[in-house]
Amino acid sequence: MEPTTDRLKTPRAAGMAGVAFALLLGAAIVLMRISVPAGDAADATIDPDRRWAVQLALQIVPFAGIFFLWFMGALRAHTGEAEDRFVATVFLGSGFVFVATLFAAAAAAGTVLNEETPSDFGRHYAYTLLATYAMRMAAVFVLATSMIGRTLGVFPRPLAMLGTLVGLVLIVAGSGVPWSELLFPAWALVISLYILRVRRTASPAVRSGPPLNPS
């Protein structure tokens, strides 16, 4: 099998994993939001009739994290050896910290949910991990990915600018704006669909024989 064909499998894997991650994380965020009344989610109490939504969201989170790691690794492989090492380090670090913080927040929330009388500390701890730290790391990941994509020409300029805007909003707004967390899975979905479209466009050229890089 030709190396060109091998490299084209990576963008497809990244796109499919990114779509799965975006849908799963988006569903988890929606379930959490509908189960917590409007206002300060850290101080709000969960409606007993909607505890199922929180439990389902916590079960979804591990799978979202797994697909995100696959998505992140495939994206990095797609950039090849031309990536900037400094930006790539920020890209990797923010992605790993995001997943670790997401899992920690889900574990903390699950512990609080199982308590008959949830402590204020436990609720604040779980909410702070998710809304403050996880989303800030997600913002850094989006910014680093957009910078790599713009520098190497992997993404078109409008897509790179969209990522920069999303990253800045997540950093500045954070948990202060309800539902702003959905910007991250929405961005991942857009990136994934773009990669899948590029892969479908490039596949006929590979099957026809001529290499994509004449040099």
C-alpha positions as a Markdown table, in Angstrom:
| # | Residue | x | y | z |
|---|---|---|---|---|
| 1 | Met | 0.0 | 0.0 | 0.0 |
| 2 | Glu | 1.3 | 3.4 | -0.9 |
| 3 | Pro | 2.3 | 5.9 | 1.8 |
| 4 | Thr | 0.0 | 8.5 | 0.4 |
| 5 | Thr | -3.0 | 6.2 | 0.9 |
| 6 | Asp | -1.9 | 5.5 | 4.5 |
| 7 | Arg | -1.7 | 9.2 | 5.3 |
| 8 | Leu | -5.2 | 9.7 | 4.0 |
| 9 | Lys | -6.6 | 7.3 | 6.5 |
| 10 | Thr | -5.5 | 9.5 | 9.4 |
| 11 | Pro | -7.7 | 12.5 | 8.5 |
| 12 | Arg | -10.7 | 10.2 | 8.1 |
| 13 | Ala | -10.1 | 8.6 | 11.5 |
| 14 | Ala | -9.7 | 12.1 | 13.0 |
| 15 | Gly | -12.9 | 13.3 | 11.4 |
| 16 | Met | -15.0 | 10.3 | 12.6 |
| 17 | Ala | -13.6 | 10.4 | 16.1 |
| 18 | Gly | -14.1 | 14.2 | 16.2 |
| 19 | Val | -17.8 | 13.8 | 15.2 |
| 20 | Ala | -18.3 | 11.1 | 17.9 |
| 21 | Phe | -16.6 | 13.3 | 20.5 |
| 22 | Ala | -18.5 | 16.4 | 19.6 |
| 23 | Leu | -21.9 | 14.6 | 19.7 |
| 24 | Leu | -21.1 | 12.8 | 23.0 |
| 25 | Leu | -19.7 | 15.9 | 24.8 |
| 26 | Gly | -22.5 | 18.1 | 23.5 |
| 27 | Ala | -25.1 | 15.6 | 24.7 |
| 28 | Ala | -23.5 | 15.4 | 28.1 |
| 29 | Ile | -23.4 | 19.2 | 28.4 |
| 30 | Val | -27.1 | 19.5 | 27.4 |
| 31 | Leu | -28.1 | 16.8 | 29.9 |
| 32 | Met | -26.2 | 18.6 | 32.7 |
| 33 | Arg | -27.7 | 22.0 | 31.8 |
| 34 | Ile | -31.3 | 20.8 | 31.7 |
| 35 | Ser | -30.9 | 19.1 | 35.1 |
| 36 | Val | -29.6 | 22.1 | 36.9 |
| 37 | Pro | -31.8 | 25.2 | 37.3 |
| 38 | Ala | -30.7 | 28.5 | 35.8 |
| 39 | Gly | -28.3 | 30.6 | 37.9 |
| 40 | Asp | -25.1 | 29.6 | 39.6 |
| 41 | Ala | -24.8 | 25.9 | 38.8 |
| 42 | Ala | -22.3 | 25.5 | 41.6 |
| 43 | Asp | -24.9 | 26.4 | 44.2 |
| 44 | Ala | -27.9 | 25.0 | 42.5 |
| 45 | Thr | -29.6 | 21.8 | 43.6 |
| 46 | Ile | -30.5 | 19.0 | 41.2 |
| 47 | Asp | -34.2 | 18.3 | 40.6 |
| 48 | Pro | -34.8 | 14.8 | 41.9 |
| 49 | Asp | -36.8 | 14.0 | 38.8 |
| 50 | Arg | -33.9 | 14.9 | 36.6 |
| 51 | Arg | -31.1 | 13.0 | 38.4 |
| 52 | Trp | -31.3 | 10.5 | 35.5 |
| 53 | Ala | -30.0 | 13.2 | 33.2 |
| 54 | Val | -26.9 | 13.8 | 35.3 |
| 55 | Gln | -26.3 | 10.1 | 35.7 |
| 56 | Leu | -26.6 | 9.6 | 31.9 |
| 57 | Ala | -24.2 | 12.5 | 31.3 |
| 58 | Leu | -21.6 | 11.1 | 33.6 |
| 59 | Gln | -21.8 | 7.7 | 31.8 |
| 60 | Ile | -21.3 | 9.5 | 28.4 |
| 61 | Val | -18.2 | 11.5 | 29.5 |
| 62 | Pro | -15.7 | 8.6 | 29.5 |
| 63 | Phe | -16.5 | 7.7 | 26.0 |
| 64 | Ala | -16.3 | 11.4 | 24.9 |
| 65 | Gly | -12.8 | 11.5 | 26.4 |
| 66 | Ile | -11.7 | 8.4 | 24.6 |
| 67 | Phe | -12.8 | 9.7 | 21.2 |
| 68 | Phe | -11.2 | 13.0 | 22.0 |
| 69 | Leu | -7.8 | 11.3 | 22.5 |
| 70 | Trp | -8.2 | 9.5 | 19.2 |
| 71 | Phe | -9.2 | 12.8 | 17.5 |
| 72 | Met | -6.2 | 14.6 | 19.0 |
| 73 | Gly | -3.7 | 12.0 | 18.1 |
| 74 | Ala | -5.0 | 11.7 | 14.5 |
| 75 | Leu | -4.9 | 15.5 | 14.1 |
| 76 | Arg | -1.3 | 15.6 | 15.2 |
| 77 | Ala | -0.3 | 12.8 | 12.9 |
| 78 | His | -2.0 | 14.6 | 10.0 |
| 79 | Thr | 0.2 | 17.7 | 10.5 |
| 80 | Gly | 3.3 | 15.5 | 10.0 |
| 81 | Glu | 6.9 | 16.5 | 10.9 |
| 82 | Ala | 6.4 | 20.1 | 9.8 |
| 83 | Glu | 4.6 | 21.1 | 13.0 |
| 84 | Asp | 6.1 | 23.7 | 15.3 |
| 85 | Arg | 7.4 | 22.0 | 18.4 |
| 86 | Phe | 6.5 | 24.8 | 20.8 |
| 87 | Val | 2.9 | 25.0 | 19.6 |
| 88 | Ala | 2.7 | 21.2 | 19.3 |
| 89 | Thr | 3.7 | 21.0 | 23.0 |
| 90 | Val | 0.9 | 23.4 | 24.0 |
| 91 | Phe | -1.5 | 21.4 | 21.8 |
| 92 | Leu | -0.6 | 18.1 | 23.4 |
| 93 | Gly | -0.4 | 19.5 | 27.0 |
| 94 | Ser | -3.8 | 21.2 | 26.8 |
| 95 | Gly | -5.5 | 18.2 | 25.3 |
| 96 | Phe | -4.2 | 15.8 | 27.9 |
| 97 | Val | -5.0 | 18.2 | 30.8 |
| 98 | Phe | -8.5 | 18.7 | 29.3 |
| 99 | Val | -9.2 | 15.0 | 29.3 |
| 100 | Ala | -7.8 | 14.5 | 32.8 |
| 101 | Thr | -9.8 | 17.4 | 34.2 |
| 102 | Leu | -12.9 | 16.3 | 32.4 |
| 103 | Phe | -12.6 | 12.8 | 34.0 |
| 104 | Ala | -11.8 | 14.2 | 37.4 |
| 105 | Ala | -14.9 | 16.5 | 37.2 |
| 106 | Ala | -17.1 | 13.6 | 36.2 |
| 107 | Ala | -15.8 | 11.4 | 39.0 |
| 108 | Ala | -16.3 | 14.2 | 41.5 |
| 109 | Ala | -19.8 | 14.9 | 40.3 |
| 110 | Gly | -20.6 | 11.2 | 40.4 |
| 111 | Thr | -19.5 | 11.0 | 44.0 |
| 112 | Val | -21.6 | 14.0 | 45.0 |
| 113 | Leu | -24.6 | 12.6 | 43.2 |
| 114 | Asn | -24.4 | 9.4 | 45.1 |
| 115 | Glu | -24.5 | 11.2 | 48.5 |
| 116 | Glu | -27.8 | 11.6 | 50.2 |
| 117 | Thr | -26.9 | 15.1 | 51.3 |
| 118 | Pro | -24.4 | 16.5 | 48.8 |
| 119 | Ser | -21.8 | 18.8 | 50.4 |
| 120 | Asp | -21.3 | 22.3 | 49.1 |
| 121 | Phe | -17.6 | 21.7 | 48.8 |
| 122 | Gly | -18.2 | 18.6 | 46.6 |
| 123 | Arg | -20.5 | 20.5 | 44.3 |
| 124 | His | -18.2 | 23.5 | 44.0 |
| 125 | Tyr | -15.2 | 21.2 | 43.4 |
| 126 | Ala | -16.9 | 19.3 | 40.6 |
| 127 | Tyr | -18.3 | 22.5 | 38.9 |
| 128 | Thr | -15.0 | 24.4 | 39.2 |
| 129 | Leu | -13.1 | 21.5 | 37.6 |
| 130 | Leu | -15.5 | 21.3 | 34.7 |
| 131 | Ala | -16.5 | 24.9 | 34.0 |
| 132 | Thr | -13.2 | 26.7 | 34.9 |
| 133 | Tyr | -10.3 | 24.3 | 34.3 |
| 134 | Ala | -11.6 | 21.9 | 31.7 |
| 135 | Met | -13.1 | 24.6 | 29.6 |
| 136 | Arg | -10.0 | 26.8 | 29.9 |
| 137 | Met | -7.8 | 23.9 | 28.7 |
| 138 | Ala | -10.3 | 23.3 | 25.9 |
| 139 | Ala | -9.8 | 26.9 | 24.8 |
| 140 | Val | -6.0 | 26.6 | 24.8 |
| 141 | Phe | -6.4 | 23.4 | 22.7 |
| 142 | Val | -8.6 | 25.2 | 20.2 |
| 143 | Leu | -6.2 | 28.1 | 19.9 |
| 144 | Ala | -3.2 | 25.8 | 19.5 |
| 145 | Thr | -5.0 | 23.7 | 16.8 |
| 146 | Ser | -6.0 | 26.8 | 14.9 |
| 147 | Met | -2.5 | 28.2 | 15.0 |
| 148 | Ile | -1.1 | 25.0 | 13.7 |
| 149 | Gly | -3.7 | 24.8 | 11.0 |
| 150 | Arg | -3.2 | 28.3 | 9.9 |
| 151 | Thr | 0.7 | 28.1 | 9.9 |
| 152 | Leu | 0.8 | 24.8 | 8.0 |
| 153 | Gly | -2.1 | 25.6 | 5.7 |
| 154 | Val | -4.1 | 22.6 | 7.0 |
| 155 | Phe | -7.2 | 24.6 | 7.6 |
| 156 | Pro | -8.5 | 27.5 | 5.5 |
| 157 | Arg | -8.2 | 31.0 | 6.9 |
| 158 | Pro | -11.9 | 31.3 | 7.9 |
| 159 | Leu | -11.8 | 28.0 | 9.8 |
| 160 | Ala | -8.6 | 29.1 | 11.6 |
| 161 | Met | -10.2 | 32.4 | 12.5 |
| 162 | Leu | -13.3 | 30.7 | 13.8 |
| 163 | Gly | -11.2 | 28.5 | 16.1 |
| 164 | Thr | -9.3 | 31.6 | 17.4 |
| 165 | Leu | -12.6 | 33.3 | 18.1 |
| 166 | Val | -14.0 | 30.2 | 19.9 |
| 167 | Gly | -10.9 | 29.8 | 22.0 |
| 168 | Leu | -11.0 | 33.5 | 23.1 |
| 169 | Val | -14.6 | 33.3 | 24.0 |
| 170 | Leu | -14.1 | 30.2 | 26.1 |
| 171 | Ile | -11.2 | 31.8 | 27.9 |
| 172 | Val | -12.9 | 35.1 | 28.6 |
| 173 | Ala | -16.5 | 33.9 | 29.1 |
| 174 | Gly | -15.8 | 30.5 | 30.8 |
| 175 | Ser | -18.5 | 29.5 | 33.2 |
| 176 | Gly | -19.9 | 33.1 | 33.3 |
| 177 | Val | -22.1 | 32.5 | 30.2 |
| 178 | Pro | -24.5 | 29.6 | 30.4 |
| 179 | Trp | -24.3 | 27.1 | 27.5 |
| 180 | Ser | -21.0 | 28.6 | 26.3 |
| 181 | Glu | -19.5 | 25.2 | 26.9 |
| 182 | Leu | -21.2 | 24.0 | 23.7 |
| 183 | Leu | -18.8 | 26.1 | 21.6 |
| 184 | Phe | -16.1 | 23.5 | 22.1 |
| 185 | Pro | -18.0 | 20.4 | 20.8 |
| 186 | Ala | -19.5 | 22.6 | 18.1 |
| 187 | Trp | -16.0 | 23.6 | 16.9 |
| 188 | Ala | -14.8 | 20.0 | 17.0 |
| 189 | Leu | -17.8 | 19.0 | 14.8 |
| 190 | Val | -17.0 | 21.7 | 12.3 |
| 191 | Ile | -13.3 | 20.7 | 12.1 |
| 192 | Ser | -14.3 | 17.0 | 11.8 |
| 193 | Leu | -16.8 | 17.6 | 9.0 |
| 194 | Tyr | -14.2 | 19.7 | 7.1 |
| 195 | Ile | -11.6 | 17.0 | 7.4 |
| 196 | Leu | -14.0 | 14.4 | 6.2 |
| 197 | Arg | -14.9 | 16.5 | 3.2 |
| 198 | Val | -11.2 | 17.0 | 2.3 |
| 199 | Arg | -10.7 | 13.3 | 2.6 |
| 200 | Arg | -13.5 | 12.5 | 0.2 |
| 201 | Thr | -12.2 | 15.0 | -2.3 |
| 202 | Ala | -8.6 | 13.6 | -2.1 |
| 203 | Ser | -9.6 | 9.9 | -2.3 |
| 204 | Pro | -10.4 | 9.9 | -6.1 |
| 205 | Ala | -7.0 | 11.4 | -6.8 |
| 206 | Val | -5.3 | 8.6 | -4.8 |
| 207 | Arg | -7.3 | 5.8 | -6.6 |
| 208 | Ser | -6.5 | 7.3 | -10.0 |
| 209 | Gly | -2.7 | 6.8 | -9.5 |
| 210 | Pro | -0.9 | 10.2 | -9.6 |
| 211 | Pro | 0.7 | 11.1 | -6.2 |
| 212 | Leu | -0.6 | 14.2 | -4.4 |
| 213 | Asn | 2.9 | 15.5 | -4.0 |
| 214 | Pro | 4.8 | 15.5 | -7.3 |
| 215 | Ser | 8.1 | 16.2 | -5.7 |
